[in-house]
GROMACS .gro file of C-alpha atoms in nm:
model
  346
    1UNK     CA    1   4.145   6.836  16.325
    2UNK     CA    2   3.759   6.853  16.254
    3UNK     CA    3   3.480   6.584  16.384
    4UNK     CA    4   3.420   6.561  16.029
    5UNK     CA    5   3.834   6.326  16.006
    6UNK     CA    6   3.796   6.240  16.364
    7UNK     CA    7   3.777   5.845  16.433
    8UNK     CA    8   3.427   5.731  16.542
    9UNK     CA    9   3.411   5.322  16.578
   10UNK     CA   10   3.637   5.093  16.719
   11UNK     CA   11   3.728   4.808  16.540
   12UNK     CA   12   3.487   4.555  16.704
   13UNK     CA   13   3.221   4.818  16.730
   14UNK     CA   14   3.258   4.883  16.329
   15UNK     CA   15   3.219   4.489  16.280
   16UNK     CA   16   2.942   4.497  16.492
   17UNK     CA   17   2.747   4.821  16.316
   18UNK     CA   18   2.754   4.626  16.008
   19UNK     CA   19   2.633   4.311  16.109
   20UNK     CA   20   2.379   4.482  16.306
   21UNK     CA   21   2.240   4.707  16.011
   22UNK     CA   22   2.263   4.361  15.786
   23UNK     CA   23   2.026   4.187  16.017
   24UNK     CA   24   1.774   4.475  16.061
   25UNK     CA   25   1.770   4.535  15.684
   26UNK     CA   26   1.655   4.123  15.641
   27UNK     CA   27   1.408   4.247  15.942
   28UNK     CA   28   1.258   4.463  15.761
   29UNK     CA   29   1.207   4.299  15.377
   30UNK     CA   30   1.057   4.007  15.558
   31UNK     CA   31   0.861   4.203  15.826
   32UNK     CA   32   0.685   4.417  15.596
   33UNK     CA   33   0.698   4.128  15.302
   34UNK     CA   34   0.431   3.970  15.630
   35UNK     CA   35   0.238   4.315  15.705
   36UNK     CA   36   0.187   4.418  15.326
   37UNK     CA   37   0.192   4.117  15.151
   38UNK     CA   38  -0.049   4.245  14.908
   39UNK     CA   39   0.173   4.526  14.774
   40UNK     CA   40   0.483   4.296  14.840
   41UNK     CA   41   0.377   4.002  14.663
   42UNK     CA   42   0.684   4.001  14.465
   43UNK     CA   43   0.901   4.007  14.805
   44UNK     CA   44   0.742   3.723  14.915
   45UNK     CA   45   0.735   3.559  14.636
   46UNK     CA   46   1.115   3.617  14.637
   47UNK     CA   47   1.179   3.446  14.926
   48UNK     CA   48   0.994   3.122  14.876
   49UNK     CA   49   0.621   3.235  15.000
   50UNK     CA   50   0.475   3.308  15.332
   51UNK     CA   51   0.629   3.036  15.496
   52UNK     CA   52   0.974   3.127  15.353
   53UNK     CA   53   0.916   3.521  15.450
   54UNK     CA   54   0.810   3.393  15.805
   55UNK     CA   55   1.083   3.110  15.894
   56UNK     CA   56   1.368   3.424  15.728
   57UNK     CA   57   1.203   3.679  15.962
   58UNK     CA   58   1.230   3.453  16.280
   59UNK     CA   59   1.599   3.317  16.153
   60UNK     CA   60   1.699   3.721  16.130
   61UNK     CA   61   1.565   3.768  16.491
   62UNK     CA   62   1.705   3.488  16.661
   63UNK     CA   63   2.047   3.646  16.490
   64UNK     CA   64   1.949   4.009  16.630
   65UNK     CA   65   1.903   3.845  16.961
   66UNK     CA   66   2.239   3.640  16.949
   67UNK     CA   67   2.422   3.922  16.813
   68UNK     CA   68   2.298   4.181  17.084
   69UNK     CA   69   2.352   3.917  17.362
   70UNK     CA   70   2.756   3.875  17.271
   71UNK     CA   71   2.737   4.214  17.219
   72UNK     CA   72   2.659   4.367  17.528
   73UNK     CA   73   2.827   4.197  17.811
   74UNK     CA   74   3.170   4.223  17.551
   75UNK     CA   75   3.138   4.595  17.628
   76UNK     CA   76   3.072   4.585  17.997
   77UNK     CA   77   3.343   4.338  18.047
   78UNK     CA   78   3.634   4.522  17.869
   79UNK     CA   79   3.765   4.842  18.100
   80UNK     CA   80   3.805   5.073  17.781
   81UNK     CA   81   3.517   4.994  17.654
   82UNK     CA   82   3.285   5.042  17.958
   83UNK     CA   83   3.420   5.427  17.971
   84UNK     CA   84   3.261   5.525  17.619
   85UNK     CA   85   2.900   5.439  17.787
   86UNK     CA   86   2.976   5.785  18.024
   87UNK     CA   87   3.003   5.944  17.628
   88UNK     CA   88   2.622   5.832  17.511
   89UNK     CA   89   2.438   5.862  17.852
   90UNK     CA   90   2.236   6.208  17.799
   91UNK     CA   91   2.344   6.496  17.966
   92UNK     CA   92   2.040   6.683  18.108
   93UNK     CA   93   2.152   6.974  18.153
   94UNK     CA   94   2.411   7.100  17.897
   95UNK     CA   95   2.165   6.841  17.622
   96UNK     CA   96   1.851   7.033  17.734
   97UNK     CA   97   2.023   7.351  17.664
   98UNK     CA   98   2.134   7.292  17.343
   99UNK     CA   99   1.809   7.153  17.266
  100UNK     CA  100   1.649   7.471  17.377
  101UNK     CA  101   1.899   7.680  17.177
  102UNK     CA  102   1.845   7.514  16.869
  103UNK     CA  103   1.457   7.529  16.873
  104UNK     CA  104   1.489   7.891  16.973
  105UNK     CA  105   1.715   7.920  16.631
  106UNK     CA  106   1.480   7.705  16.419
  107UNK     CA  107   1.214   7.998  16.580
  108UNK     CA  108   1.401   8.270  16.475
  109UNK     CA  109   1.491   8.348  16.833
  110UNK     CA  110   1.856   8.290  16.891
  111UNK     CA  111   2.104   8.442  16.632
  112UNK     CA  112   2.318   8.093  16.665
  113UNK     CA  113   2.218   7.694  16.676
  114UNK     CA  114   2.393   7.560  16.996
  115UNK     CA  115   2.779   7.431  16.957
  116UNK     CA  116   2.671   7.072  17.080
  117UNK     CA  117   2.507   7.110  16.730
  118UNK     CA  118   2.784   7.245  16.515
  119UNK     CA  119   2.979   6.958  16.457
  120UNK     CA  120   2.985   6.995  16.079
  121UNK     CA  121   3.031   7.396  16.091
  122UNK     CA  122   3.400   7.376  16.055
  123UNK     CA  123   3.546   7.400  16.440
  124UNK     CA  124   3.780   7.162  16.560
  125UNK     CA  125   3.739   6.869  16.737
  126UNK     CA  126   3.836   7.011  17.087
  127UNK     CA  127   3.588   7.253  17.013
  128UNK     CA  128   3.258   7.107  16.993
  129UNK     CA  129   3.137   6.715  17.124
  130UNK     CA  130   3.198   6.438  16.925
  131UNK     CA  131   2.852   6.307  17.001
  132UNK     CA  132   2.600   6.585  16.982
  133UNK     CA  133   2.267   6.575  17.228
  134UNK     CA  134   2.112   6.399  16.832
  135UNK     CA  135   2.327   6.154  16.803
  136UNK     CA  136   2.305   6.026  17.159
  137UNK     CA  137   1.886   6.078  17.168
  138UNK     CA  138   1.967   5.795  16.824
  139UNK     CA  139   2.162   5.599  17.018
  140UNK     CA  140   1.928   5.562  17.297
  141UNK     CA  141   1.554   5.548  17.068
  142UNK     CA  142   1.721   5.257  16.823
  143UNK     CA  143   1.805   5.098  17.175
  144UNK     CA  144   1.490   5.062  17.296
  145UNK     CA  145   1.340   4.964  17.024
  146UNK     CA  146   1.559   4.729  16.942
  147UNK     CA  147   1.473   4.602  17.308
  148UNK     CA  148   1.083   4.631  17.268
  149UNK     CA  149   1.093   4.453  16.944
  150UNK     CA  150   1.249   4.167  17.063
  151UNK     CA  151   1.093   4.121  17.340
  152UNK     CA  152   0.779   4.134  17.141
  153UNK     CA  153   0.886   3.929  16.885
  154UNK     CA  154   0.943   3.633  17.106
  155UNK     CA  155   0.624   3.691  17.268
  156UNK     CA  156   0.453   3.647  16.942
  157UNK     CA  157   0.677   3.409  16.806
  158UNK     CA  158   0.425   3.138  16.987
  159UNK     CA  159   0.074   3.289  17.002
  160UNK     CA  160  -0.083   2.961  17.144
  161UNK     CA  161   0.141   3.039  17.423
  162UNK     CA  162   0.028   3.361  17.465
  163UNK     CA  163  -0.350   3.293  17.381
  164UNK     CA  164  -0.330   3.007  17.702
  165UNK     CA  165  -0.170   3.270  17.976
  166UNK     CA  166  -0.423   3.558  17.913
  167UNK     CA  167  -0.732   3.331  17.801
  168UNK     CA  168  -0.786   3.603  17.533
  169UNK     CA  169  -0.724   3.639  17.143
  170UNK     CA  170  -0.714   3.999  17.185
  171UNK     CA  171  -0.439   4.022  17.393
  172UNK     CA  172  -0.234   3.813  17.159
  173UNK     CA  173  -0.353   4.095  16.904
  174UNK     CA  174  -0.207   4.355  17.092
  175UNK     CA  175   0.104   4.228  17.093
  176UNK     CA  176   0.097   4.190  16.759
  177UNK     CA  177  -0.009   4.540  16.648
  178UNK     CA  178   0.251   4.690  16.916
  179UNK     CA  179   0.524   4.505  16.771
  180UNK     CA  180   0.431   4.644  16.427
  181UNK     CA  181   0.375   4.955  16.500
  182UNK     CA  182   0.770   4.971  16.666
  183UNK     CA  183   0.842   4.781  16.332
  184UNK     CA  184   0.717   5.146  16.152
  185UNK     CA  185   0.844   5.334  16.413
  186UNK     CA  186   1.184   5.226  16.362
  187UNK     CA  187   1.107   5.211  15.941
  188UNK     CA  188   1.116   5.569  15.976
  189UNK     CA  189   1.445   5.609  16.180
  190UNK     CA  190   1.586   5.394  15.968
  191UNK     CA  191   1.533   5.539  15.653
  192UNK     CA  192   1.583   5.914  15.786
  193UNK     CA  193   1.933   5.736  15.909
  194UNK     CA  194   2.036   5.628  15.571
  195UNK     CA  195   1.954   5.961  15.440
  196UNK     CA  196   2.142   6.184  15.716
  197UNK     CA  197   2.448   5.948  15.670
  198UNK     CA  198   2.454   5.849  15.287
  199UNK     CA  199   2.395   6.227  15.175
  200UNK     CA  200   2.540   6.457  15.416
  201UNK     CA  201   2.709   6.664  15.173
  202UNK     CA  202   3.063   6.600  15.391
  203UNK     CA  203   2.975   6.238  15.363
  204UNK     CA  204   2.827   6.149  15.016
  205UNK     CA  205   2.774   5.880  14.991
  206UNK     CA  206   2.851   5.661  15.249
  207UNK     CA  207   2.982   5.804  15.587
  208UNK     CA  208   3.311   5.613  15.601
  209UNK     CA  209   3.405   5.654  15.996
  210UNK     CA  210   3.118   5.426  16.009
  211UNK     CA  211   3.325   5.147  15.810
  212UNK     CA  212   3.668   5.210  15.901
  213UNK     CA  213   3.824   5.167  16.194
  214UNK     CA  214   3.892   5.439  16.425
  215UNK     CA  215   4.321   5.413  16.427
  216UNK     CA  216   4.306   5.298  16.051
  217UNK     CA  217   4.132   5.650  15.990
  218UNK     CA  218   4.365   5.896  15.829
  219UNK     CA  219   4.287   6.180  16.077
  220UNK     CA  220   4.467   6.553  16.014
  221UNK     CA  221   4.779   6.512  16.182
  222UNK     CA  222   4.898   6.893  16.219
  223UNK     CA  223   4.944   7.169  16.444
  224UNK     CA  224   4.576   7.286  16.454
  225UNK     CA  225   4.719   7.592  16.636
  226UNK     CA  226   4.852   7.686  16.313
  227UNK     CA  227   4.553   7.711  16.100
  228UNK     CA  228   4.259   8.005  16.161
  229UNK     CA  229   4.033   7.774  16.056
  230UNK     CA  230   3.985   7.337  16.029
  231UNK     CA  231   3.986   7.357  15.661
  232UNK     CA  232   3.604   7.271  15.581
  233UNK     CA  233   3.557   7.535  15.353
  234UNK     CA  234   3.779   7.346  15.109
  235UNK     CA  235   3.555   7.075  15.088
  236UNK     CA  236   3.412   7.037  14.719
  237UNK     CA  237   3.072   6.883  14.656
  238UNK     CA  238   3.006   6.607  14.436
  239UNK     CA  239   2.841   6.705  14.076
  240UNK     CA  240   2.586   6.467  14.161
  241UNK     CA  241   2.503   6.520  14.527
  242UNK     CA  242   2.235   6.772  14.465
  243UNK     CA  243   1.998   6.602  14.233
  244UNK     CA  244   2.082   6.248  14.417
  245UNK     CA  245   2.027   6.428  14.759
  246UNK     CA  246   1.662   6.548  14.609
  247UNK     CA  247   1.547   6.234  14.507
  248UNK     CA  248   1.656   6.035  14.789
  249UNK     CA  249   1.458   6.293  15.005
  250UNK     CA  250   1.098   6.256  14.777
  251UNK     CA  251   1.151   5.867  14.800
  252UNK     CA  252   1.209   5.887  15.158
  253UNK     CA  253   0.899   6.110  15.249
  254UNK     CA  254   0.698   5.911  14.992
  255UNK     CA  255   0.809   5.569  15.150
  256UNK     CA  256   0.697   5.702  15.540
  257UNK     CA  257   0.398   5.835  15.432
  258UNK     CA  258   0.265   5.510  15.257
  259UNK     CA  259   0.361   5.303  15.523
  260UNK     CA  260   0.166   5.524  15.758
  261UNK     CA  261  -0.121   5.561  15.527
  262UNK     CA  262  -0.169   5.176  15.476
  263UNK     CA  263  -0.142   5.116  15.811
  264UNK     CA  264  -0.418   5.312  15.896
  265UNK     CA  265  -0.597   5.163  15.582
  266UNK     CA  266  -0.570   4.793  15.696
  267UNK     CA  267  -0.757   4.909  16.034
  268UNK     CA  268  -0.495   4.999  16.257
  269UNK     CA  269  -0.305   4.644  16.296
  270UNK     CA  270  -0.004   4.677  16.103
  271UNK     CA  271   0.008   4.322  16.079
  272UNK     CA  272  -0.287   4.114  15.942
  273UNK     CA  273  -0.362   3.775  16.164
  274UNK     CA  274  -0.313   3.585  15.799
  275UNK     CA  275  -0.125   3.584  15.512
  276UNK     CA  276  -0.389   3.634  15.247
  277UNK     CA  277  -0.341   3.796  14.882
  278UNK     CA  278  -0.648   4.099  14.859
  279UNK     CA  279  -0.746   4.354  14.689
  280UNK     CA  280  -0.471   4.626  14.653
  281UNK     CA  281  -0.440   4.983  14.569
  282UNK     CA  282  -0.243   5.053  14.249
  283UNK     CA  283  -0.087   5.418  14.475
  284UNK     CA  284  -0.077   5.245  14.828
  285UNK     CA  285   0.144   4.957  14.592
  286UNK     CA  286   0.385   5.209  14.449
  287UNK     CA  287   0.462   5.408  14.745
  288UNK     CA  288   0.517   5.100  15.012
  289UNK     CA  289   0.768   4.938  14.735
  290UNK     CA  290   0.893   5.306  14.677
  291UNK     CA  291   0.961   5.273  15.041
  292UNK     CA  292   1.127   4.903  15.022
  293UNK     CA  293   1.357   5.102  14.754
  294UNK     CA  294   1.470   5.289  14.994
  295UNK     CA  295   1.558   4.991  15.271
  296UNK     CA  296   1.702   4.829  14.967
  297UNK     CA  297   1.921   5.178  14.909
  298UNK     CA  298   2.049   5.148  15.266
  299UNK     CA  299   2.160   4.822  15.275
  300UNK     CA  300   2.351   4.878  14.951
  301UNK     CA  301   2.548   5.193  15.101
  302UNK     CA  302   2.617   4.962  15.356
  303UNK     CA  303   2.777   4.700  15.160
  304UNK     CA  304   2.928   4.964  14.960
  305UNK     CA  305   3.086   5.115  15.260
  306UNK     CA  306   3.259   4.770  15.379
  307UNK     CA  307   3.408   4.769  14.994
  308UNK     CA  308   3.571   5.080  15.009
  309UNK     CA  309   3.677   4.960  15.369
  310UNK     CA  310   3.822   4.668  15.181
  311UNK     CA  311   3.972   4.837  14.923
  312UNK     CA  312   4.142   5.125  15.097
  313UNK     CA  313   4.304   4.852  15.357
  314UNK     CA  314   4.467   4.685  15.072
  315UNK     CA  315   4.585   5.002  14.958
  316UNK     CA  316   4.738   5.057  15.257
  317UNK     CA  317   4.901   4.714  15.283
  318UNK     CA  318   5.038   4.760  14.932
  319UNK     CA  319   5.163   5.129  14.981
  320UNK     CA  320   5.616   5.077  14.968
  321UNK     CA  321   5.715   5.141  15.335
  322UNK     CA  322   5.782   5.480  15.383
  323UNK     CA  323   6.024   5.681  15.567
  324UNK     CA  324   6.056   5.962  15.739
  325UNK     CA  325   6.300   6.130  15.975
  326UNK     CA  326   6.295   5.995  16.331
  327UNK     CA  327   6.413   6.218  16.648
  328UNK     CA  328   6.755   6.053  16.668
  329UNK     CA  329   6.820   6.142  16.331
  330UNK     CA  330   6.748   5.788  16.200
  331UNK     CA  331   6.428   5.674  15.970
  332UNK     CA  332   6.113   5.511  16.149
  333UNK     CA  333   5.888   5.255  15.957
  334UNK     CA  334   5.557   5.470  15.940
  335UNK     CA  335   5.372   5.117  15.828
  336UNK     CA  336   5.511   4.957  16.116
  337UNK     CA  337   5.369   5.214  16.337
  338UNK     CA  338   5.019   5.168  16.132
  339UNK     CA  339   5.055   4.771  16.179
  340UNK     CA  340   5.054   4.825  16.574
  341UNK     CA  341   4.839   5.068  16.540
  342UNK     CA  342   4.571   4.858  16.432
  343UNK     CA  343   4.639   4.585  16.652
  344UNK     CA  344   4.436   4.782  16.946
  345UNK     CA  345   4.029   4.756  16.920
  346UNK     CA  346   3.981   5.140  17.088
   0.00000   0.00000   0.00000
């Protein structure tokens, strides 16, 4: 068995991935709908003007905060749940090697990336970490943002407020421009997210242990003594991965860059103090909605992903009970087994 059929989400965890990304998708059309609303006319437009854009924005944070405040004390509360924190805390010593090792490959200087880094390479699971030093340095960046942003959000949310406590606009402004510049920050994680995990050429295109349910996965159920190797190699790529996987990558690099760009060209405050129409540039246009293409591209795959969720869980519940030989000599109900299977969250 490989990392690449190995379960990754519990149930609850996979419901909550999806509502999470859902919310920070409508974060970001109406966040940068507010900071570009020049280029984005149409976006706010869509959504029934600036006051629309701004009461959506607020509704999709109050839901972030909601969601995040359930979320967290329903880990911390359940026993098996509280373990898999031990599996994302960072390791400093075994995660600083491997990130030494790999640098010193990128460099030329090591004949080998690290094996904390190989989970795609074709060992087996018991061979490499599930979570790589990567994957838990994601975890913990998208936390604290996530953290920062609310937090900064609500401090916004009432600028009066703010404006009273410190006796000072600019204060008020600061918050502001920090809690855009966290908002571009985490545009660029985003979008380099949906591109590691839509076009991974094992995963293209949509990762699926991010959608389906850890004991509903159909892992490799063999003796992986009995194999040299974890089968990888016999993975075919999609006729259409290359050119897609090309494109996707322009778009994505074109999208950052703009953002960047035009929020250096609006004087350094990501968001403007007011929603007024200006002067645009016809570029600076095409490469922030180039970048919108790509949020919108990400929240599709997402969708996309709980539909083949759907769909492959009603295949399951229509598949004719099979049989197979028990130990006694007898026939067990492999469904059955699936059915109680799935009753268990981890």
């Amino acid at each position: 068995m490989t990392n690449l059929d190995h379960g990754k989400f519990s149930r609850a965890t996979t419901m909550f991935h999806s509502l999470l990304a859902l919310t920070v998708f409508v974060l970001f059309f109406t966040g940068y709908a507010i900071a570009f609303n020049t280029e984005l006319w149409w976006l706010v437009e869509l959504m029934g003007g600036n006051e629309g854009v701004l009461s959506i924005h607020r509704l999709a944070g109050f839901t972030l905060i909601l969601l995040t405040g359930f979320w967290v004390p329903y880990m911390l509360i359940r026993s098996s749940s509280r373990s898999n924190f031990g599996e994302i805390l960072p390791d400093l010593q075994d995660d600083t090697a491997a990130f030494v090792q790999d640098v010193k490959f990128a460099l030329g200087r090591a004949d080998e990336r690290h094996p904390a880094a190989r989970q795609f390479a074709g060992y087996k699971a018991d061979e490499v970490p599930l979570l790589s030093y990567v994957g838990k340095g994601v975890v913990a960046i998208f936390t604290i943002e996530l953290i920062l942003l609310m937090l900064s959000g609500l401090l916004i949310w009432r600028k009066t407020w703010l404006i009273d406590v410190y006796n000072s606009q600019s204060v008020v402004m600061a918050f502001v421009a920090f809690h855009g510049l966290l908002g571009i920050i985490m545009l660029m994680g985003v979008m380099f997210h949906t591109f590691e995990h839509g076009f991974h050429p094992a995963f293209y295109p949509v990762e699926m242990k991010a959608f389906l349910p850890k004991e509903q996965t159909p892992n490799f159920h063999g003796d992986p003594e009995e194999y040299e190797t974890t089968g990888i190699e016999r993975l075919q790529l999609r006729p259409s991965w290359r050119w897609a996987t090309n494109v996707v990558g322009v778009l994505v690099v074109v999208g950052i860059v703009s953002v960047l760009m035009a929020s250096l060209e609006y004087g350094g405050y990501p968001v403007p103090d007011a929603l007024v129409f200006g002067e645009g540039s016809v570029v600076r246009t095409i490469g922030i909605n180039v970048g919108i293409f790509v949020l919108l591209l990400g929240l599709v795959l997402s969708m996309y992903g709980n539909v083949l969720r759907a769909r492959y869980m009603r295949q399951r519940r229509e598949e004719p009970t099979a049989a197979r030989p028990a130990a006694d000599g007898g026939e067990s109900d492999v469904q059955g087994e699936g059915t109680a299977a799935s009753g268990t969250d981890d």
